[in-house]
XYZ file of N, CA and C in Angstrom:
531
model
N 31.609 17.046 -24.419
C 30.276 16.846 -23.855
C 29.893 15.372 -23.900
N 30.438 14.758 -24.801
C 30.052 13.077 -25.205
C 30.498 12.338 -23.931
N 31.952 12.880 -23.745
C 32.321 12.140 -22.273
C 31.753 12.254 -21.023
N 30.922 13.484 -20.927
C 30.428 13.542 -19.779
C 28.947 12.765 -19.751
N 27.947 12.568 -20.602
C 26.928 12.123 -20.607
C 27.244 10.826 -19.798
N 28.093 9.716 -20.041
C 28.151 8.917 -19.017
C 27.376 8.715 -17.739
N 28.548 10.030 -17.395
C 28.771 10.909 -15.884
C 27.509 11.123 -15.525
N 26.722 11.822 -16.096
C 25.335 12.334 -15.803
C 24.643 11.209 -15.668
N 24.694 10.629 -16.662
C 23.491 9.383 -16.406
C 23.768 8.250 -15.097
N 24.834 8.193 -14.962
C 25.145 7.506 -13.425
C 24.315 8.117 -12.284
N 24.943 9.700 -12.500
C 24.478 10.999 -11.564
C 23.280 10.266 -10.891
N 22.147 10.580 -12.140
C 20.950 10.274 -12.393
C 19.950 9.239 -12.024
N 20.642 8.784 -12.361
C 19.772 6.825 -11.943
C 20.656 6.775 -10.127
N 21.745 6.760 -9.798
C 21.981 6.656 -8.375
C 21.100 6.923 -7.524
N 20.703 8.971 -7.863
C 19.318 9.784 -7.833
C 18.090 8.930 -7.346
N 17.327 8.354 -8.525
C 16.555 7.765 -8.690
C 16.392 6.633 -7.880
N 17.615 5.972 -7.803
C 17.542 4.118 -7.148
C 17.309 4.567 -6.095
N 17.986 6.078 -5.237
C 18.099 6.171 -3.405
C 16.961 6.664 -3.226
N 15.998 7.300 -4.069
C 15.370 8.350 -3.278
C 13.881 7.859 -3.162
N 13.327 7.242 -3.636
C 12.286 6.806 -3.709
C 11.485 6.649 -2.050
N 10.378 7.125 -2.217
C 9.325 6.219 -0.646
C 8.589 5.989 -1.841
N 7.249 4.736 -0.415
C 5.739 4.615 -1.439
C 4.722 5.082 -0.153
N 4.115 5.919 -0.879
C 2.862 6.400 -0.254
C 1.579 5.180 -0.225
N 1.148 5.319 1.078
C 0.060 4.502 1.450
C -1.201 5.153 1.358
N -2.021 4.979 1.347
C -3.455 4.903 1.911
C -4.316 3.865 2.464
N -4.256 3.932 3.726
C -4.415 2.933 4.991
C -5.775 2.827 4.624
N -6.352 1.360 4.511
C -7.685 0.974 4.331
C -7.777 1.457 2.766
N -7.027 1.956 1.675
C -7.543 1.723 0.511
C -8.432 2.565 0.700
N -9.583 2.177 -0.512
C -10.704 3.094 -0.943
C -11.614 3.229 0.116
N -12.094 1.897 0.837
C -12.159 2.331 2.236
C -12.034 2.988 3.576
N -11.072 3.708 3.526
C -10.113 4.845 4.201
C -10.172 4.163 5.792
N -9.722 4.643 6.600
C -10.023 4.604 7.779
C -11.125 4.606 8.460
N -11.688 3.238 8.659
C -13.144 3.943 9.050
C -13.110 1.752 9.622
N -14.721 1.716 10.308
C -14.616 0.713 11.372
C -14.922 -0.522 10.272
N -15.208 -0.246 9.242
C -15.617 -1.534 8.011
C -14.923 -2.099 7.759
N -12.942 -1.258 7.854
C -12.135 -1.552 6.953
C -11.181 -2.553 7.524
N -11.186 -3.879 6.968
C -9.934 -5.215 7.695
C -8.527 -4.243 7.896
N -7.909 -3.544 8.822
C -7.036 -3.213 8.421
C -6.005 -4.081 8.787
N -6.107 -5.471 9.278
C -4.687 -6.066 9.639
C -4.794 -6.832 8.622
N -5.713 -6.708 7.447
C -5.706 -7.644 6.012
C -4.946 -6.835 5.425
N -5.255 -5.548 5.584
C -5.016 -4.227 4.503
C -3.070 -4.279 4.939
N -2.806 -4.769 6.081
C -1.372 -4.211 6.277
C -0.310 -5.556 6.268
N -1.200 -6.864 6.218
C -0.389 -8.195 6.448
C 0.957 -8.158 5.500
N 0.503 -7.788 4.316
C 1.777 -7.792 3.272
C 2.287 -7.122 2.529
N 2.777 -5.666 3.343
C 3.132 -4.842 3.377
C 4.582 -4.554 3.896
N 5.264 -3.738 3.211
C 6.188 -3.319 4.210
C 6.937 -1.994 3.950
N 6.804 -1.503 5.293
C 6.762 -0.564 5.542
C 8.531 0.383 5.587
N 8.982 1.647 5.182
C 10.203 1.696 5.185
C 10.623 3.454 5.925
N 11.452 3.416 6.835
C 11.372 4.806 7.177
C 11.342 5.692 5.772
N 10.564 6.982 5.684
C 10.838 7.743 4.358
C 8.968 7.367 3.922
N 8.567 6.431 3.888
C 7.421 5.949 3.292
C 6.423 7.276 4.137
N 5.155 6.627 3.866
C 4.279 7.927 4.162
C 2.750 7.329 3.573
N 2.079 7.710 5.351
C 0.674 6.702 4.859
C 0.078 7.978 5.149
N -1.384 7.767 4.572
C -2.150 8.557 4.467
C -3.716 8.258 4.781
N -3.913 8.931 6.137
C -5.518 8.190 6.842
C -6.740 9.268 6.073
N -7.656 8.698 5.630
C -8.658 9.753 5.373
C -9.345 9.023 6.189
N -10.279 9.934 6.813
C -11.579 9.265 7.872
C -12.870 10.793 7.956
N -13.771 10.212 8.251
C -14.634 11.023 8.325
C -14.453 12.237 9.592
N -15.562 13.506 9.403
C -15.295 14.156 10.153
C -15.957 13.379 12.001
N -16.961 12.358 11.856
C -17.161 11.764 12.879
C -16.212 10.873 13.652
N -15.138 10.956 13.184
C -14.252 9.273 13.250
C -12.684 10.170 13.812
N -12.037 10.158 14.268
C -10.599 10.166 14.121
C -9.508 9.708 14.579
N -8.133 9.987 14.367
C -7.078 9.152 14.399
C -6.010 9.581 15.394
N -5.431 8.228 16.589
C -4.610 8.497 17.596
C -3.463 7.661 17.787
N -1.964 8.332 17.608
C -0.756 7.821 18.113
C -0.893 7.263 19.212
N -0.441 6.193 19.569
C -0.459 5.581 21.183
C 0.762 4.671 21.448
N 0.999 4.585 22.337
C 1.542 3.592 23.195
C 1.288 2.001 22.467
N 2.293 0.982 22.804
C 1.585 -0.326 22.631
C 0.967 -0.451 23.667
N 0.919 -0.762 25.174
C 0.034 -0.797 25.609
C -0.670 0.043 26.047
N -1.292 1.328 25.018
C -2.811 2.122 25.156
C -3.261 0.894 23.567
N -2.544 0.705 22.871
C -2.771 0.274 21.592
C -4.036 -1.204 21.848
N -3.064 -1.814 22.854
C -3.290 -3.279 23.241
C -5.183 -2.863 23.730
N -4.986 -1.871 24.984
C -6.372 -1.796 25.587
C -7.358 -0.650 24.806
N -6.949 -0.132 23.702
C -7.749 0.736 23.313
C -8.070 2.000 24.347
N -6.859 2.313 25.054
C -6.832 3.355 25.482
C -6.707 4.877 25.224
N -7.961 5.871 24.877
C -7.931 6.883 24.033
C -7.707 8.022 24.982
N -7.182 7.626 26.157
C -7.271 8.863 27.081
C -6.107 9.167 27.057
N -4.400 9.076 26.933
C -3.682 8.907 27.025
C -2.473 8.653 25.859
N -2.946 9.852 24.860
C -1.883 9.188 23.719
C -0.708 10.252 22.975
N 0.350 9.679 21.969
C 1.008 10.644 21.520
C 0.646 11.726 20.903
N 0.283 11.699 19.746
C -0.756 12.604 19.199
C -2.170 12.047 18.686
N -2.853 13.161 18.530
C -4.107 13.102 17.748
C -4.298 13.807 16.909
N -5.301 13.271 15.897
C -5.249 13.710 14.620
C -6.853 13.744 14.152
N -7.529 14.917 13.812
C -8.914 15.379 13.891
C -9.466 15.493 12.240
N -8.192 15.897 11.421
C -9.095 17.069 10.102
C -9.144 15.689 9.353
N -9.761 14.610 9.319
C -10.367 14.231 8.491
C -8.964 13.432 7.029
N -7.951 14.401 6.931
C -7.304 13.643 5.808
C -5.672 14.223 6.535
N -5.523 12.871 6.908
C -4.178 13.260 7.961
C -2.688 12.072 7.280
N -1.643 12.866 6.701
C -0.427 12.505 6.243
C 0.411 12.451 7.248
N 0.869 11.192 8.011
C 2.177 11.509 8.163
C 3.328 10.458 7.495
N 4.573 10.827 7.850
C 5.757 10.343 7.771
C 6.538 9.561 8.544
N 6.792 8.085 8.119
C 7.784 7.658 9.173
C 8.868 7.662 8.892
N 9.274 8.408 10.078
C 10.692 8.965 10.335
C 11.610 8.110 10.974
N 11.092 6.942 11.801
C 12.393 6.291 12.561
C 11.651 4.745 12.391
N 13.088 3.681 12.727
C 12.344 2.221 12.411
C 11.912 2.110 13.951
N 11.029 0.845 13.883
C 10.117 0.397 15.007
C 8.870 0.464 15.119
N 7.999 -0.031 15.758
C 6.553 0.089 15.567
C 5.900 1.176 16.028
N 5.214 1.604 15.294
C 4.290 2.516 15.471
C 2.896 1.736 15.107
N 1.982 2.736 16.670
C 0.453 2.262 17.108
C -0.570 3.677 16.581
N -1.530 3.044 16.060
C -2.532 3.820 15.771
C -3.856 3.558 15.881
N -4.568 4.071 16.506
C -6.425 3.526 17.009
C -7.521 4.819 16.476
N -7.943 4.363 16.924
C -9.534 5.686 16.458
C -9.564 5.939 17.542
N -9.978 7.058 17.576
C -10.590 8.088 19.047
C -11.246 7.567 19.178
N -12.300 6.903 18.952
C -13.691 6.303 19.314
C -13.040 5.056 20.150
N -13.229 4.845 21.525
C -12.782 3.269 21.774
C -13.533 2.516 21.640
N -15.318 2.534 21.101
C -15.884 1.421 20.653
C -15.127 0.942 19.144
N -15.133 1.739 18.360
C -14.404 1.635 17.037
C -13.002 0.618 17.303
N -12.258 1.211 17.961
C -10.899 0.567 18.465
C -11.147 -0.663 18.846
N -12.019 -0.925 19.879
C -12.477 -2.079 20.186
C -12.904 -3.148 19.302
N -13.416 -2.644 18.223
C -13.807 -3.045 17.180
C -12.859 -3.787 16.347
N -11.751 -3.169 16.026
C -10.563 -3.607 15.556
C -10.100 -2.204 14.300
N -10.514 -1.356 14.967
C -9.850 0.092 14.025
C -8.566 0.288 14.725
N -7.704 -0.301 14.397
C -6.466 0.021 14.837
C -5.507 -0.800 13.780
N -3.950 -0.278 14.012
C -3.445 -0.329 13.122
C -1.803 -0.482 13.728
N -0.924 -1.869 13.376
C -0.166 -1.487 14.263
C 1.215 -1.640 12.690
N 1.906 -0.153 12.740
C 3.169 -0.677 11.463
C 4.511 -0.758 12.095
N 4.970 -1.743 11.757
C 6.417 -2.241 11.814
C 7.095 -1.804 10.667
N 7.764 -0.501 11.214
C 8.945 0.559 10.009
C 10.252 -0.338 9.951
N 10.813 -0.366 8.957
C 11.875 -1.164 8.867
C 13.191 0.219 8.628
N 14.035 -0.208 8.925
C 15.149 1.036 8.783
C 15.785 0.714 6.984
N 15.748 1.795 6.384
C 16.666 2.031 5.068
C 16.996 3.141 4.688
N 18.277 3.384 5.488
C 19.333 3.926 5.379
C 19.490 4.860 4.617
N 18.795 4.705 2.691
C 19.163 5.272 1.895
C 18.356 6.279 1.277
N 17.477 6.855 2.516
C 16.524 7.248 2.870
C 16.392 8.636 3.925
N 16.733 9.538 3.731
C 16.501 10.528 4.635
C 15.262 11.799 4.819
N 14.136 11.185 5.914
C 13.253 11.678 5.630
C 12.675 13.334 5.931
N 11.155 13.444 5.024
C 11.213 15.330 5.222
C 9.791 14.778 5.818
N 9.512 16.328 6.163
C 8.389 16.139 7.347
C 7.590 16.064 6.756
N 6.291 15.709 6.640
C 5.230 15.621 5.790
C 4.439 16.909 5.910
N 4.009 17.618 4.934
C 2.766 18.600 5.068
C 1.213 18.475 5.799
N 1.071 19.446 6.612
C -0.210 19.402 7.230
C -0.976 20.154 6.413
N -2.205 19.211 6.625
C -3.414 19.826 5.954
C -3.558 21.747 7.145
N -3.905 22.397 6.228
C -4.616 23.775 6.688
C -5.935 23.419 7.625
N -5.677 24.037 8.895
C -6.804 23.526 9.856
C -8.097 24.429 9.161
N -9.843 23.803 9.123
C -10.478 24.665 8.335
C -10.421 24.024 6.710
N -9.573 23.458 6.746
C -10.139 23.264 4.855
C -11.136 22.852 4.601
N -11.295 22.151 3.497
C -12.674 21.386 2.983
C -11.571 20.671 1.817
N -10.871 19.506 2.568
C -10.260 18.733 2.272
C -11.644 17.409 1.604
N -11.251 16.900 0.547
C -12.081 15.711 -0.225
C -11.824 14.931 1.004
N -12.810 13.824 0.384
C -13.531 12.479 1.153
C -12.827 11.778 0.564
N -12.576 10.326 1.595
C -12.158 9.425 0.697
C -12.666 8.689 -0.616
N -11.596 8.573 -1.588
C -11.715 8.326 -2.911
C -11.690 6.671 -3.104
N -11.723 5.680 -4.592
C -11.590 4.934 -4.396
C -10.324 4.495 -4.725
N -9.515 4.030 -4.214
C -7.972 3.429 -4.578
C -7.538 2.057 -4.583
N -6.282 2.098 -5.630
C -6.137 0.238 -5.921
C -6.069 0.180 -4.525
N -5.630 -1.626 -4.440
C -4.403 -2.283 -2.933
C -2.991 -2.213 -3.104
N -2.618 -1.250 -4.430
C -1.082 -1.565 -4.439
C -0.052 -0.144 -4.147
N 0.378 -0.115 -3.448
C 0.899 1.598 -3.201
C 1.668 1.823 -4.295
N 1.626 3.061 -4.650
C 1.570 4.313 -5.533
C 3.131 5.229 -5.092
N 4.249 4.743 -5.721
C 5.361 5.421 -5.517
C 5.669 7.046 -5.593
N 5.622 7.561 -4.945
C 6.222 9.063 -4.291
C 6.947 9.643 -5.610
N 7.539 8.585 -6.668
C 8.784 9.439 -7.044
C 10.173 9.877 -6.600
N 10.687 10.202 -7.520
C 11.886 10.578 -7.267
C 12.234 11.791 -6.265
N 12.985 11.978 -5.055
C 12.626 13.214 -4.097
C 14.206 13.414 -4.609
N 14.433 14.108 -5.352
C 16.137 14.705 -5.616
C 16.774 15.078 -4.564
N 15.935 15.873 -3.075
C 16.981 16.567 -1.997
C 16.873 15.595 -1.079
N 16.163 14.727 -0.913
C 16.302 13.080 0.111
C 17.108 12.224 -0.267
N 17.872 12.368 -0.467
C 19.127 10.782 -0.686
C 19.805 10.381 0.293
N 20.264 11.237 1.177
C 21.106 10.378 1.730
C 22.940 10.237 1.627
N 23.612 9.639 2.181
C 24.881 10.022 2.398
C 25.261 9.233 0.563
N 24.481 7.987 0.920
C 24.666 7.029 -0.772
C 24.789 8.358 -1.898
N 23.693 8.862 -1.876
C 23.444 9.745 -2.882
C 24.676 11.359 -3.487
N 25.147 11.185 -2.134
C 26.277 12.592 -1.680
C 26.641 11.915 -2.157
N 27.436 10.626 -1.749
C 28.185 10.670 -2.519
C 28.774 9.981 -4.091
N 27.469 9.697 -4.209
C 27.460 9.590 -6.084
C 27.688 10.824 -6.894
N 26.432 12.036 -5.965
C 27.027 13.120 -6.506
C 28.171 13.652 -7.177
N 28.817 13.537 -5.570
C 30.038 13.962 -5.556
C 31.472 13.378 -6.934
N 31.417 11.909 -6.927
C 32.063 11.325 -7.790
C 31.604 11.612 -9.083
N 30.732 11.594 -9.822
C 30.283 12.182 -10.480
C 30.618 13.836 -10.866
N 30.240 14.460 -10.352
C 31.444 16.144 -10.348
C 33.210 15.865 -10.854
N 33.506 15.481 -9.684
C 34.434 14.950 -10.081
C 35.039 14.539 -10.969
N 34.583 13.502 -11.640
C 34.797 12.925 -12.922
C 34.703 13.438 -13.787
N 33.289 14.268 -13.693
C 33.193 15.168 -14.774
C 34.193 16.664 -15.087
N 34.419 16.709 -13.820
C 35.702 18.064 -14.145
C 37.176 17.609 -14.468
N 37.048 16.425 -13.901
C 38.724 15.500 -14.478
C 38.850 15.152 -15.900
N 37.411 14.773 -16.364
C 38.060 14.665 -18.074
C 37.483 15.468 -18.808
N 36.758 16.946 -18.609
C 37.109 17.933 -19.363
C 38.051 18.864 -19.146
């Protein structure tokens, strides 16, 4: 058993180093809403497929996927998705920019918009994010630091890196007992 502890603890930490995202909350304690600087809130940041932001906005206010140029003109007639209940998670799944505005195009106009540049890492394979239950009575936004708040360890997201640490690991461990 002494020989294998090694083994495990490699296992383990490989685990750990691949799997990680950091969860956002866009605008901070501020949430999504027309007060909030968000190209202050996102200047020095960076963003990684796997990561995962999180808009809270009021039930008056809400949030729309777009185009860069619907993004550019604040065009709300015309977009990928929309997003209504107030405390909306998603996941980025692929690198490249992704556009986001308020339904409201005075708001947008305003500068409620949000544009993230996903960077690709590899060691990273992402799960879909959970939707809120349409109907809840999901909380209001809370107050939160400026520094994102790591996800943790996701054990079934690793990645090919992670297979195959696994794997060597097994291995090893059945070769020297």
């Amino acid at each position: 058993m002494a020989k294998r502890l090694p083994v495990y603890v490699l296992v383990i930490l490989s685990l750990a180093l691949t799997c990680t995202a950091t969860t956002y909350t866009v605008g901070d304690s501020a949430g999504w809403d027309i007060s909030t600087d968000l190209q202050t809130w996102e200047k020095n940041k960076t963003f990684d497929v796997g990561d995962v932001l999180i808009f809270q906005f009021s039930s008056s206010n809400s949030l729309e996927q777009v185009t860069q140029e619907n993004f550019n003109t604040c065009n709300t007639t015309n977009v990928l998705k929309a997003y209504t209940n107030g405390n909306t998670t998603i996941t980025l799944t692929k690198p490249g920019p992704m556009y986001f505005i308020s339904g409201n195009k005075l708001y947008c106009l305003g500068g409620q918009k949000l544009q993230v540049n996903v960077e690709n890492n590899q060691a990273y394979s992402p799960a879909i994010a959970p939707e809120a239950a349409s109907g809840s009575n999901l909380p209001q936004p809370s107050s939160k630091s400026n520094l994102p708040t790591s996800s943790g360890v996701m054990l079934m997201h690793g990645g090919w890196g992670t297979l195959m640490s696994v794997s060597l690991g097994f291995i090893m461990a059945i070769v020297s007992s």
